[in-house]
Tab-separated table of C-alpha atoms in Angstrom:
chain	number	residue	atom	x	y	z
A	1	MET	CA	12.454	-3.975	-29.478
A	2	GLU	CA	15.413	-6.181	-28.515
A	3	PHE	CA	17.962	-5.208	-25.858
A	4	THR	CA	21.513	-6.488	-25.395
A	5	HIS	CA	24.374	-6.105	-22.936
A	6	SER	CA	27.726	-7.846	-22.573
A	7	VAL	CA	29.270	-8.997	-19.292
A	8	ARG	CA	32.769	-10.554	-19.214
A	9	GLY	CA	32.717	-11.005	-22.964
A	10	LYS	CA	29.359	-12.771	-23.028
A	11	SER	CA	26.466	-11.044	-24.793
A	12	TYR	CA	23.002	-11.276	-23.234
A	13	ARG	CA	19.867	-10.632	-25.296
A	14	PHE	CA	16.451	-9.646	-23.990
A	15	GLY	CA	13.667	-10.005	-26.513
A	16	ASP	CA	11.453	-7.129	-25.419
A	17	LEU	CA	10.837	-4.635	-22.619
A	18	ARG	CA	8.813	-7.158	-20.647
A	19	ALA	CA	11.689	-9.656	-20.673
A	20	LEU	CA	14.243	-6.982	-19.800
A	21	LEU	CA	12.249	-5.859	-16.753
A	22	ALA	CA	11.766	-9.445	-15.582
A	23	LYS	CA	15.429	-10.383	-15.904
A	24	ALA	CA	16.516	-7.162	-14.145
A	25	SER	CA	14.241	-7.751	-11.171
A	26	PRO	CA	15.940	-8.736	-7.895
A	27	ALA	CA	15.476	-12.446	-7.257
A	28	ARG	CA	12.119	-13.575	-5.938
A	29	SER	CA	10.345	-16.903	-5.947
A	30	GLY	CA	7.284	-15.731	-7.906
A	31	ASP	CA	9.324	-14.797	-10.968
A	32	TYR	CA	11.081	-18.172	-10.840
A	33	LEU	CA	7.668	-19.844	-10.551
A	34	ALA	CA	6.553	-17.943	-13.658
A	35	GLY	CA	9.717	-18.952	-15.548
A	36	ILE	CA	10.712	-15.372	-16.325
A	37	ALA	CA	13.514	-14.661	-13.813
A	38	ALA	CA	17.177	-14.280	-14.693
A	39	ALA	CA	19.018	-17.588	-14.852
A	40	ASP	CA	21.741	-16.322	-12.526
A	41	ASP	CA	23.220	-13.178	-10.990
A	42	THR	CA	25.340	-12.468	-14.064
A	43	GLU	CA	22.332	-12.379	-16.370
A	44	ARG	CA	20.507	-10.247	-13.802
A	45	ALA	CA	23.406	-7.780	-13.701
A	46	ALA	CA	23.491	-7.636	-17.508
A	47	ALA	CA	19.764	-6.890	-17.585
A	48	GLN	CA	20.118	-4.209	-14.926
A	49	MET	CA	22.923	-2.501	-16.863
A	50	ALA	CA	20.914	-2.658	-20.097
A	51	LEU	CA	17.934	-1.242	-18.219
A	52	ALA	CA	20.034	1.582	-16.777
A	53	ASP	CA	20.983	2.649	-20.315
A	54	LEU	CA	17.370	2.644	-21.522
A	55	PRO	CA	15.777	6.066	-22.234
A	56	LEU	CA	12.628	6.691	-20.194
A	57	LYS	CA	10.831	7.627	-23.428
A	58	VAL	CA	10.898	3.955	-24.469
A	59	PHE	CA	8.251	3.225	-21.829
A	60	LEU	CA	5.848	5.452	-23.756
A	61	GLN	CA	6.566	3.590	-27.000
A	62	GLU	CA	6.436	-0.042	-25.869
A	63	GLN	CA	3.879	-1.528	-23.466
A	64	VAL	CA	4.419	-4.657	-21.381
A	65	VAL	CA	0.718	-5.573	-21.779
A	66	PRO	CA	-0.834	-4.630	-25.153
A	67	TYR	CA	-2.961	-1.489	-25.217
A	68	GLU	CA	-5.765	-3.167	-27.144
A	69	ASP	CA	-5.965	-6.106	-24.723
A	70	ASP	CA	-5.910	-4.431	-21.321
A	71	GLU	CA	-7.854	-1.546	-19.781
A	72	VAL	CA	-5.148	-0.912	-17.180
A	73	THR	CA	-2.654	-0.281	-20.003
A	74	ARG	CA	-5.166	2.038	-21.652
A	75	LEU	CA	-5.563	3.901	-18.356
A	76	ILE	CA	-1.785	4.277	-18.002
A	77	VAL	CA	-1.304	5.517	-21.561
A	78	ASP	CA	-4.392	7.735	-21.804
A	79	ASP	CA	-3.883	9.423	-18.426
A	80	HIS	CA	-0.161	10.079	-18.889
A	81	ASP	CA	0.724	13.734	-18.269
A	82	ALA	CA	3.288	14.654	-20.922
A	83	LYS	CA	3.835	18.108	-19.448
A	84	ALA	CA	4.789	16.675	-16.048
A	85	PHE	CA	7.035	14.070	-17.712
A	86	ALA	CA	8.977	16.755	-19.607
A	87	ALA	CA	11.194	17.420	-16.591
A	88	VAL	CA	12.819	13.959	-16.895
A	89	SER	CA	11.965	13.016	-20.492
A	90	HIS	CA	15.599	13.333	-21.607
A	91	LEU	CA	16.922	10.889	-19.005
A	92	THR	CA	17.794	7.201	-19.113
A	93	VAL	CA	16.642	4.928	-16.284
A	94	GLY	CA	20.115	5.191	-14.721
A	95	ASP	CA	20.148	8.973	-15.031
A	96	PHE	CA	16.674	9.047	-13.511
A	97	ARG	CA	17.961	7.142	-10.488
A	98	ASN	CA	20.748	9.672	-10.060
A	99	TRP	CA	18.289	12.551	-10.367
A	100	LEU	CA	15.938	11.014	-7.789
A	101	LEU	CA	18.822	10.778	-5.329
A	102	SER	CA	19.909	14.374	-5.931
A	103	ASP	CA	18.891	17.419	-3.895
A	104	GLU	CA	17.131	18.741	-6.992
A	105	ALA	CA	14.497	16.038	-6.558
A	106	ASP	CA	12.841	17.562	-3.509
A	107	GLU	CA	9.252	17.149	-2.312
A	108	ALA	CA	7.866	19.801	-4.658
A	109	ALA	CA	9.678	18.393	-7.698
A	110	LEU	CA	8.578	14.830	-6.963
A	111	THR	CA	4.965	15.884	-6.429
A	112	ALA	CA	4.935	17.732	-9.745
A	113	LEU	CA	6.535	14.766	-11.533
A	114	ALA	CA	4.178	12.029	-10.278
A	115	PRO	CA	1.469	12.371	-12.988
A	116	GLY	CA	4.181	12.153	-15.643
A	117	LEU	CA	5.523	8.793	-14.502
A	118	THR	CA	4.160	5.461	-15.661
A	119	PRO	CA	4.230	2.462	-13.307
A	120	GLU	CA	6.743	0.729	-15.575
A	121	MET	CA	9.147	3.677	-15.225
A	122	ALA	CA	8.854	3.506	-11.435
A	123	ALA	CA	9.336	-0.269	-11.418
A	124	ALA	CA	12.318	-0.028	-13.762
A	125	VAL	CA	14.248	2.485	-11.696
A	126	SER	CA	13.494	0.592	-8.473
A	127	LYS	CA	15.195	-2.501	-9.932
A	128	ILE	CA	18.561	-0.713	-10.093
A	129	MET	CA	18.285	0.896	-6.649
A	130	ARG	CA	19.718	-0.261	-3.349
A	131	VAL	CA	17.561	-0.479	-0.247
A	132	GLN	CA	18.958	2.818	1.036
A	133	ASP	CA	18.093	4.454	-2.301
A	134	LEU	CA	14.487	3.292	-2.005
A	135	VAL	CA	14.280	4.652	1.532
A	136	LEU	CA	15.889	8.015	0.742
A	137	VAL	CA	13.676	8.820	-2.240
A	138	SER	CA	10.487	7.568	-0.587
A	139	ARG	CA	11.141	9.788	2.394
A	140	LYS	CA	11.226	12.834	0.105
A	141	CYS	CA	7.788	12.004	-1.325
A	142	ARG	CA	4.747	13.300	0.505
A	143	VAL	CA	1.196	12.215	-0.386
A	144	VAL	CA	-1.408	13.753	1.940
A	145	THR	CA	-5.044	12.623	2.049
A	146	LYS	CA	-8.072	13.583	4.153
A	147	PHE	CA	-11.438	12.272	5.306
A	148	ARG	CA	-11.992	12.964	9.021
A	149	ASN	CA	-8.309	13.486	9.714
A	150	THR	CA	-5.133	14.268	7.790
A	151	ILE	CA	-2.908	11.347	6.802
A	152	GLY	CA	0.596	11.499	5.343
A	153	LEU	CA	1.991	14.678	6.873
A	154	ALA	CA	5.712	14.914	7.625
A	155	GLY	CA	6.616	13.580	11.055
A	156	ARG	CA	3.421	11.505	11.246
A	157	MET	CA	2.707	7.793	10.881
A	158	SER	CA	-0.835	6.487	11.048
A	159	THR	CA	-2.179	3.016	11.786
A	160	ARG	CA	-5.080	0.883	10.697
A	161	LEU	CA	-6.716	-0.655	13.757
A	162	GLN	CA	-7.692	-4.123	12.528
A	163	PRO	CA	-10.081	-5.737	15.049
A	164	ASN	CA	-10.814	-8.880	13.027
A	165	HIS	CA	-12.753	-11.753	14.564
A	166	PRO	CA	-13.288	-15.243	13.069
A	167	THR	CA	-17.048	-15.078	13.697
A	168	ASP	CA	-17.562	-11.292	13.568
A	169	ASP	CA	-18.452	-11.416	17.267
A	170	PRO	CA	-19.266	-7.829	18.373
A	171	VAL	CA	-17.755	-8.288	21.838
A	172	GLY	CA	-14.480	-9.626	20.419
A	173	ILE	CA	-14.317	-6.819	17.881
A	174	ALA	CA	-15.056	-4.194	20.525
A	175	ALA	CA	-12.378	-5.579	22.849
A	176	SER	CA	-9.766	-5.374	20.071
A	177	MET	CA	-10.867	-1.839	19.208
A	178	ILE	CA	-10.447	-0.694	22.814
A	179	ASP	CA	-7.059	-2.404	23.043
A	180	GLY	CA	-5.886	-0.654	19.888
A	181	LEU	CA	-7.192	2.771	20.840
A	182	MET	CA	-5.383	2.511	24.164
A	183	PHE	CA	-2.101	2.333	22.235
A	184	GLY	CA	-2.995	5.230	19.939
A	185	ASN	CA	-3.914	3.047	16.966
A	186	GLY	CA	-6.728	3.672	14.498
A	187	ASP	CA	-6.123	7.078	12.918
A	188	ALA	CA	-5.773	5.709	9.372
A	189	VAL	CA	-8.943	3.655	9.695
A	190	ILE	CA	-10.711	1.191	11.947
A	191	GLY	CA	-11.031	-1.555	9.371
A	192	ILE	CA	-12.550	-5.020	9.703
A	193	ASN	CA	-12.066	-7.972	7.364
A	194	PRO	CA	-15.524	-9.538	7.727
A	195	ALA	CA	-15.952	-13.268	8.207
A	196	SER	CA	-19.156	-13.047	6.161
A	197	ASP	CA	-19.713	-11.045	3.003
A	198	SER	CA	-23.494	-11.154	3.323
A	199	ILE	CA	-24.973	-7.697	2.990
A	200	PRO	CA	-26.877	-7.802	6.324
A	201	ALA	CA	-23.712	-8.917	8.159
A	202	VAL	CA	-21.648	-6.178	6.531
A	203	ILE	CA	-24.268	-3.543	7.355
A	204	ALA	CA	-24.322	-4.700	10.995
A	205	LEU	CA	-20.536	-4.193	11.228
A	206	VAL	CA	-20.733	-0.809	9.469
A	207	ASN	CA	-23.373	0.338	11.967
A	208	MET	CA	-21.334	-0.944	14.913
A	209	LEU	CA	-18.227	0.975	13.820
A	210	ASP	CA	-20.221	4.112	13.083
A	211	GLU	CA	-21.819	4.021	16.523
A	212	ALA	CA	-18.452	3.683	18.282
A	213	ILE	CA	-16.844	6.506	16.273
A	214	SER	CA	-19.853	8.783	16.758
A	215	ARG	CA	-20.409	8.070	20.458
A	216	TYR	CA	-16.817	8.739	21.446
A	217	GLU	CA	-16.289	11.474	18.832
A	218	ILE	CA	-13.206	9.763	17.414
A	219	PRO	CA	-11.782	11.740	14.468
A	220	THR	CA	-11.203	8.716	12.250
A	221	GLN	CA	-12.995	6.667	9.630
A	222	SER	CA	-14.252	3.104	9.422
A	223	CYS	CA	-14.208	0.479	6.702
A	224	VAL	CA	-15.573	-3.034	6.340
A	225	LEU	CA	-13.249	-4.636	3.800
A	226	THR	CA	-15.889	-6.310	1.684
A	227	HIS	CA	-16.233	-6.403	-2.097
A	228	VAL	CA	-16.878	-3.014	-3.668
A	229	THR	CA	-20.261	-4.148	-5.014
A	230	THR	CA	-21.318	-5.157	-1.504
A	231	SER	CA	-20.368	-1.704	-0.225
A	232	VAL	CA	-22.396	-0.092	-3.018
A	233	GLU	CA	-25.432	-2.176	-2.123
A	234	ALA	CA	-24.970	-1.340	1.582
A	235	ILE	CA	-24.894	2.348	0.646
A	236	ASN	CA	-28.054	1.874	-1.417
A	237	ARG	CA	-29.701	0.405	1.690
A	238	GLY	CA	-28.751	3.442	3.779
A	239	ALA	CA	-25.693	2.085	5.619
A	240	PRO	CA	-23.289	4.773	6.974
A	241	VAL	CA	-20.273	3.663	4.916
A	242	ASP	CA	-17.155	5.808	5.329
A	243	LEU	CA	-14.586	4.181	3.031
A	244	VAL	CA	-15.247	1.903	0.058
A	245	PHE	CA	-12.737	-0.951	-0.121
A	246	GLN	CA	-11.404	-3.181	-2.874
A	247	SER	CA	-8.395	-5.383	-3.579
A	248	ILE	CA	-6.902	-4.443	-6.942
A	249	ALA	CA	-4.166	-5.667	-9.275
A	250	GLY	CA	-2.156	-4.449	-12.244
A	251	THR	CA	-3.887	-6.104	-15.207
A	252	GLU	CA	-7.459	-6.173	-16.441
A	253	ALA	CA	-7.540	-9.966	-16.227
A	254	ALA	CA	-6.274	-9.987	-12.626
A	255	ASN	CA	-8.879	-7.415	-11.609
A	256	LYS	CA	-11.517	-9.531	-13.339
A	257	SER	CA	-10.469	-12.406	-11.065
A	258	PHE	CA	-11.360	-10.100	-8.148
A	259	GLY	CA	-14.713	-9.423	-9.789
A	260	VAL	CA	-13.969	-5.797	-10.618
A	261	SER	CA	-13.270	-3.488	-13.534
A	262	LEU	CA	-12.484	0.201	-13.789
A	263	ASP	CA	-16.195	0.890	-14.315
A	264	ILE	CA	-17.138	-1.038	-11.173
A	265	LEU	CA	-14.478	0.809	-9.161
A	266	ARG	CA	-15.819	4.098	-10.514
A	267	GLU	CA	-19.310	3.112	-9.357
A	268	GLY	CA	-17.961	2.442	-5.847
A	269	TYR	CA	-16.056	5.730	-5.843
A	270	GLU	CA	-19.124	7.716	-6.836
A	271	ALA	CA	-21.292	5.894	-4.277
A	272	GLY	CA	-18.816	6.739	-1.520
A	273	LEU	CA	-18.666	10.379	-2.575
A	274	SER	CA	-22.453	10.620	-2.630
A	275	LEU	CA	-22.705	10.166	1.151
A	276	GLN	CA	-20.461	13.166	1.888
A	277	ARG	CA	-19.396	11.679	5.225
A	278	GLY	CA	-15.910	13.175	5.254
A	279	THR	CA	-15.621	16.230	7.486
A	280	ILE	CA	-12.340	17.674	6.155
A	281	GLY	CA	-11.824	15.806	2.867
A	282	ASP	CA	-13.373	13.511	0.287
A	283	ASN	CA	-10.811	10.724	-0.228
A	284	VAL	CA	-13.260	7.821	0.091
A	285	MET	CA	-11.459	4.778	-1.330
A	286	TYR	CA	-9.261	2.176	0.363
A	287	PHE	CA	-7.279	-0.221	-1.844
A	288	GLU	CA	-5.087	-3.203	-1.008
A	289	THR	CA	-2.555	-4.760	-3.364
A	290	GLY	CA	0.260	-7.298	-3.211
A	291	GLN	CA	3.023	-8.744	-5.348
A	292	GLY	CA	1.990	-12.063	-6.864
A	293	SER	CA	-1.749	-11.445	-7.177
A	294	ALA	CA	-1.660	-11.281	-10.995
A	295	LEU	CA	0.513	-14.397	-11.248
A	296	SER	CA	-1.708	-16.323	-8.825
A	297	ALA	CA	-4.654	-15.587	-11.140
A	298	TYR	CA	-2.648	-16.573	-14.268
A	299	ALA	CA	-3.191	-12.979	-15.379
A	300	HIS	CA	0.347	-11.573	-15.451
A	301	HIS	CA	0.940	-11.672	-19.248
A	302	GLY	CA	4.548	-12.742	-18.630
A	303	VAL	CA	5.251	-9.533	-16.692
A	304	ASP	CA	7.314	-9.784	-13.509
A	305	GLN	CA	5.350	-9.521	-10.293
A	306	GLN	CA	6.867	-6.249	-9.110
A	307	THR	CA	6.042	-4.448	-12.357
A	308	CYS	CA	2.504	-5.868	-12.197
A	309	GLU	CA	2.260	-4.526	-8.661
A	310	ALA	CA	3.354	-1.044	-9.715
A	311	ARG	CA	0.658	-1.073	-12.412
A	312	ALA	CA	-1.947	-1.563	-9.674
A	313	TYR	CA	-0.966	1.843	-8.296
A	314	ALA	CA	-2.087	3.460	-11.561
A	315	VAL	CA	-5.518	1.949	-10.913
A	316	ALA	CA	-5.498	3.262	-7.347
A	317	ARG	CA	-4.285	6.731	-8.381
A	318	LYS	CA	-7.282	7.126	-10.700
A	319	PHE	CA	-9.725	7.137	-7.771
A	320	LYS	CA	-7.932	9.468	-5.323
A	321	PRO	CA	-7.860	7.020	-2.395
A	322	LEU	CA	-7.428	7.874	1.256
A	323	LEU	CA	-5.348	4.727	1.793
A	324	VAL	CA	-3.452	2.184	-0.293
A	325	ASN	CA	-1.357	-0.592	1.146
A	326	THR	CA	0.618	-3.506	-0.146
A	327	VAL	CA	-0.080	-6.669	1.860
A	328	VAL	CA	3.478	-7.577	1.151
A	329	GLY	CA	3.985	-11.113	2.502
A	330	PHE	CA	0.393	-12.317	2.627
A	331	ILE	CA	0.177	-14.539	-0.460
A	332	GLY	CA	3.017	-16.790	0.664
A	333	PRO	CA	6.499	-18.125	-0.093
A	334	GLU	CA	5.561	-19.144	-3.637
A	335	TYR	CA	5.820	-15.437	-4.472
A	336	LEU	CA	8.120	-13.993	-1.786
A	337	TYR	CA	10.106	-16.859	-0.335
A	338	ASN	CA	11.831	-15.437	2.729
A	339	GLY	CA	12.374	-12.400	4.917
A	340	LYS	CA	14.962	-10.916	2.548
A	341	GLN	CA	12.558	-11.012	-0.392
A	342	ILE	CA	9.661	-9.654	1.684
A	343	ILE	CA	11.768	-6.749	2.981
A	344	ARG	CA	12.951	-5.813	-0.510
A	345	ALA	CA	9.435	-6.103	-1.953
A	346	GLY	CA	7.888	-3.946	0.754
A	347	LEU	CA	10.399	-1.160	0.186
A	348	GLU	CA	10.001	-1.393	-3.609
A	349	ASP	CA	6.214	-1.214	-3.366
A	350	HIS	CA	6.309	1.755	-1.025
A	351	PHE	CA	8.783	3.575	-3.277
A	352	CYS	CA	6.818	2.933	-6.482
A	353	GLY	CA	3.537	3.999	-4.909
A	354	LYS	CA	4.977	7.177	-3.470
A	355	VAL	CA	6.711	8.368	-6.652
A	356	LEU	CA	3.480	7.720	-8.550
A	357	GLY	CA	1.583	9.958	-6.106
A	358	VAL	CA	-0.238	7.215	-4.182
A	359	PRO	CA	-0.745	7.400	-0.363
A	360	MET	CA	1.148	4.201	0.447
A	361	GLY	CA	1.073	2.157	3.571
A	362	CYS	CA	2.144	-1.430	4.132
A	363	ASP	CA	0.844	-4.500	5.875
A	364	VAL	CA	4.216	-5.704	7.172
A	365	CYS	CA	3.369	-9.387	7.237
A	366	TYR	CA	4.210	-12.998	6.447
A	367	THR	CA	2.504	-16.379	6.438
A	368	ASN	CA	3.568	-19.118	8.807
A	369	HIS	CA	4.987	-21.313	6.030
A	370	ALA	CA	7.321	-18.587	4.721
A	371	GLU	CA	11.014	-18.534	5.645
A	372	ALA	CA	10.506	-15.367	7.696
A	373	ASP	CA	9.882	-14.366	11.282
A	374	GLN	CA	9.050	-11.348	13.409
A	375	ASP	CA	12.668	-10.172	13.389
A	376	ASP	CA	12.355	-9.716	9.618
A	377	MET	CA	9.151	-7.763	10.160
A	378	ASP	CA	10.882	-5.526	12.709
A	379	VAL	CA	13.515	-4.696	10.074
A	380	LEU	CA	10.912	-3.902	7.399
A	381	LEU	CA	8.739	-1.896	9.795
A	382	THR	CA	11.728	0.193	10.895
A	383	MET	CA	12.939	0.794	7.332
A	384	LEU	CA	9.454	1.785	6.148
A	385	ALA	CA	8.977	4.118	9.101
A	386	VAL	CA	12.285	5.789	8.241
A	387	ALA	CA	11.109	5.956	4.616
A	388	GLY	CA	8.007	7.894	5.660
A	389	LEU	CA	5.197	5.474	4.900
A	390	ASN	CA	1.678	6.748	5.565
A	391	PHE	CA	0.394	3.889	7.739
A	392	VAL	CA	0.872	0.355	9.026
A	393	MET	CA	-1.445	-2.261	10.548
A	394	GLY	CA	-2.217	-2.681	14.208
A	395	ILE	CA	-3.519	-6.093	15.319
A	396	PRO	CA	-3.620	-7.645	18.824
A	397	GLY	CA	-0.370	-9.520	19.403
A	398	SER	CA	0.653	-9.268	15.715
A	399	ASP	CA	-1.513	-12.338	15.026
A	400	ASP	CA	-4.615	-12.043	12.864
A	401	ILE	CA	-6.881	-14.773	14.251
A	402	MET	CA	-9.320	-14.427	11.362
A	403	LEU	CA	-6.948	-14.363	8.364
A	404	ASN	CA	-4.266	-16.536	10.004
A	405	TYR	CA	-1.138	-14.565	9.239
A	406	GLN	CA	1.472	-12.600	11.182
A	407	THR	CA	1.643	-8.833	10.959
A	408	THR	CA	2.350	-5.819	13.189
A	409	SER	CA	0.860	-5.153	16.605
A	410	PHE	CA	-0.341	-2.103	18.504
A	411	HIS	CA	2.983	-2.200	20.367
A	412	ASP	CA	4.951	-2.281	17.110
A	413	ALA	CA	3.362	0.960	15.935
A	414	LEU	CA	4.089	2.556	19.297
A	415	TYR	CA	7.734	1.421	18.997
A	416	ALA	CA	8.134	2.953	15.525
A	417	ARG	CA	6.566	6.212	16.601
A	418	LYS	CA	8.754	6.461	19.713
A	419	ILE	CA	12.135	5.712	18.172
A	420	LEU	CA	11.603	8.106	15.250
A	421	GLY	CA	9.573	10.793	17.004
A	422	LEU	CA	6.559	10.124	14.773
A	423	ARG	CA	3.049	11.117	15.795
A	424	PRO	CA	-0.482	10.128	14.811
A	425	ALA	CA	-2.634	12.246	12.510
A	426	PRO	CA	-3.001	15.669	14.184
A	427	GLU	CA	-6.786	15.517	14.702
A	428	PHE	CA	-6.500	12.020	16.172
A	429	GLU	CA	-3.596	13.035	18.391
A	430	ASP	CA	-5.699	15.870	19.809
A	431	TRP	CA	-8.406	13.333	20.672
A	432	LEU	CA	-5.866	11.027	22.337
A	433	LEU	CA	-4.696	13.938	24.489
A	434	ARG	CA	-8.248	15.061	25.348
A	435	THR	CA	-9.239	11.589	26.482
A	436	GLY	CA	-6.042	11.059	28.464
A	437	ILE	CA	-4.903	8.081	26.408
A	438	PHE	CA	-1.747	10.077	25.635
A	439	GLN	CA	0.027	12.544	27.905
A	440	PRO	CA	1.127	15.916	26.511
A	441	GLY	CA	4.820	16.504	25.879
A	442	PRO	CA	7.520	16.367	23.210
A	443	GLN	CA	7.573	12.547	23.288
A	444	LEU	CA	4.609	10.193	22.921
A	445	ARG	CA	3.657	8.867	26.338
A	446	LEU	CA	0.733	6.712	27.329
A	447	GLY	CA	-1.547	8.040	30.074
A	448	ASP	CA	-1.244	6.672	33.610
A	449	ALA	CA	-4.940	6.070	34.168
A	450	LEU	CA	-7.657	4.405	32.138
A	451	PRO	CA	-9.635	7.208	30.430
A	452	LYS	CA	-13.293	7.523	31.415
A	453	PRO	CA	-14.633	6.863	27.875
A	454	ILE	CA	-12.673	3.603	27.823
A	455	GLN	CA	-13.895	2.695	31.305
A	456	HIS	CA	-17.433	3.240	30.050
A	457	ALA	CA	-16.859	1.057	27.002
A	458	LEU	CA	-15.386	-1.738	29.137
A	459	ALA	CA	-18.341	-1.548	31.510
A	460	GLN	CA	-20.724	-1.946	28.582
A	461	LEU	CA	-18.801	-4.961	27.337
A	462	ALA	CA	-18.977	-6.554	30.784
């Protein structure tokens, strides 16, 4: 299907839905690298206006990646809930934007609609939205998940405590964990990116995290962010795995580059469920995504990187995850060139995930060769916190010494919680108050003295 729109007397033609979405996408370096971006702002505006006039039903008739070639497309089409979609099936993309911004689109309406939306619909409407639109609608979406605590409630913002170490040194990891807990971090997960993917090394880290959580009765969950097949094998060997992790993307070919398929993810999901380690819920999966991953694997099928990213959320949604986050600036400036592009991408990703019913967080981050700095990250962190994201990262000094990129610190999470009156997950907050890490009161306040459990942990380290 061809699409056209005229601007200032000049007619612009877009050969198919894939081209229309790419040309309508706000400028970013990855789409220029792929040769699919709009030539200039006028062509982009023409594409956005043509997209605004497009009926949502078209997304059920034309696929950006062929059904017969891609299992992610088959998942999107086969799992589509026509009954849920009926509420907006008569709308164009532009009308859908207006409806999303209206009071009619409240939390209950958006929750009911989520199974009826395809990722391409979410990506399309995001392309004609301002930053404030993305924030407003995201804030109305609520996706709550549970394992040992409750993540995603209104007025709450959780954090992943990320105690990475370049050699997986237990003392270094433990020191970072204590540092993070002292600032109220870790309610989303205590999650380590391992330096080694060997099964014995992964099992040693899993056991270390399990011992710390059990000994100090911390109402949280752990995760070693290794390949899903490694987690399955660790489970088979009796390791106390809480969450099963995997990086995912929006096409079958891109997922294949990660060494996974929907069947392999299903195996990991079922293995995680089999342990029944959750005390209040059974959301056992943790997924990470990021714009540019499909393009970097030459697996994007000519689809723009933001639409590919939204398609990854359909994969995540299938397995009822506890946590999903876009690692928004991690791949580098080839895909998101500067702070402006990273900020826009992070807000788009969060919006698309939330309207699709995915429990979205964000690794607010950038690489050192990108045209971005910590001021840009402060802007994105603040906007996402206002938008009601489920969780962010917490890393000592904002600097991941293992993965070599810049992200958010324990202090950054404390800042966001204080200025917006946000609190940790309720079960975790109760633990922080019991241990004395936090003081009771209407505002979050750190305790005056070092809690005895932390003193004990420090003594053991010494």
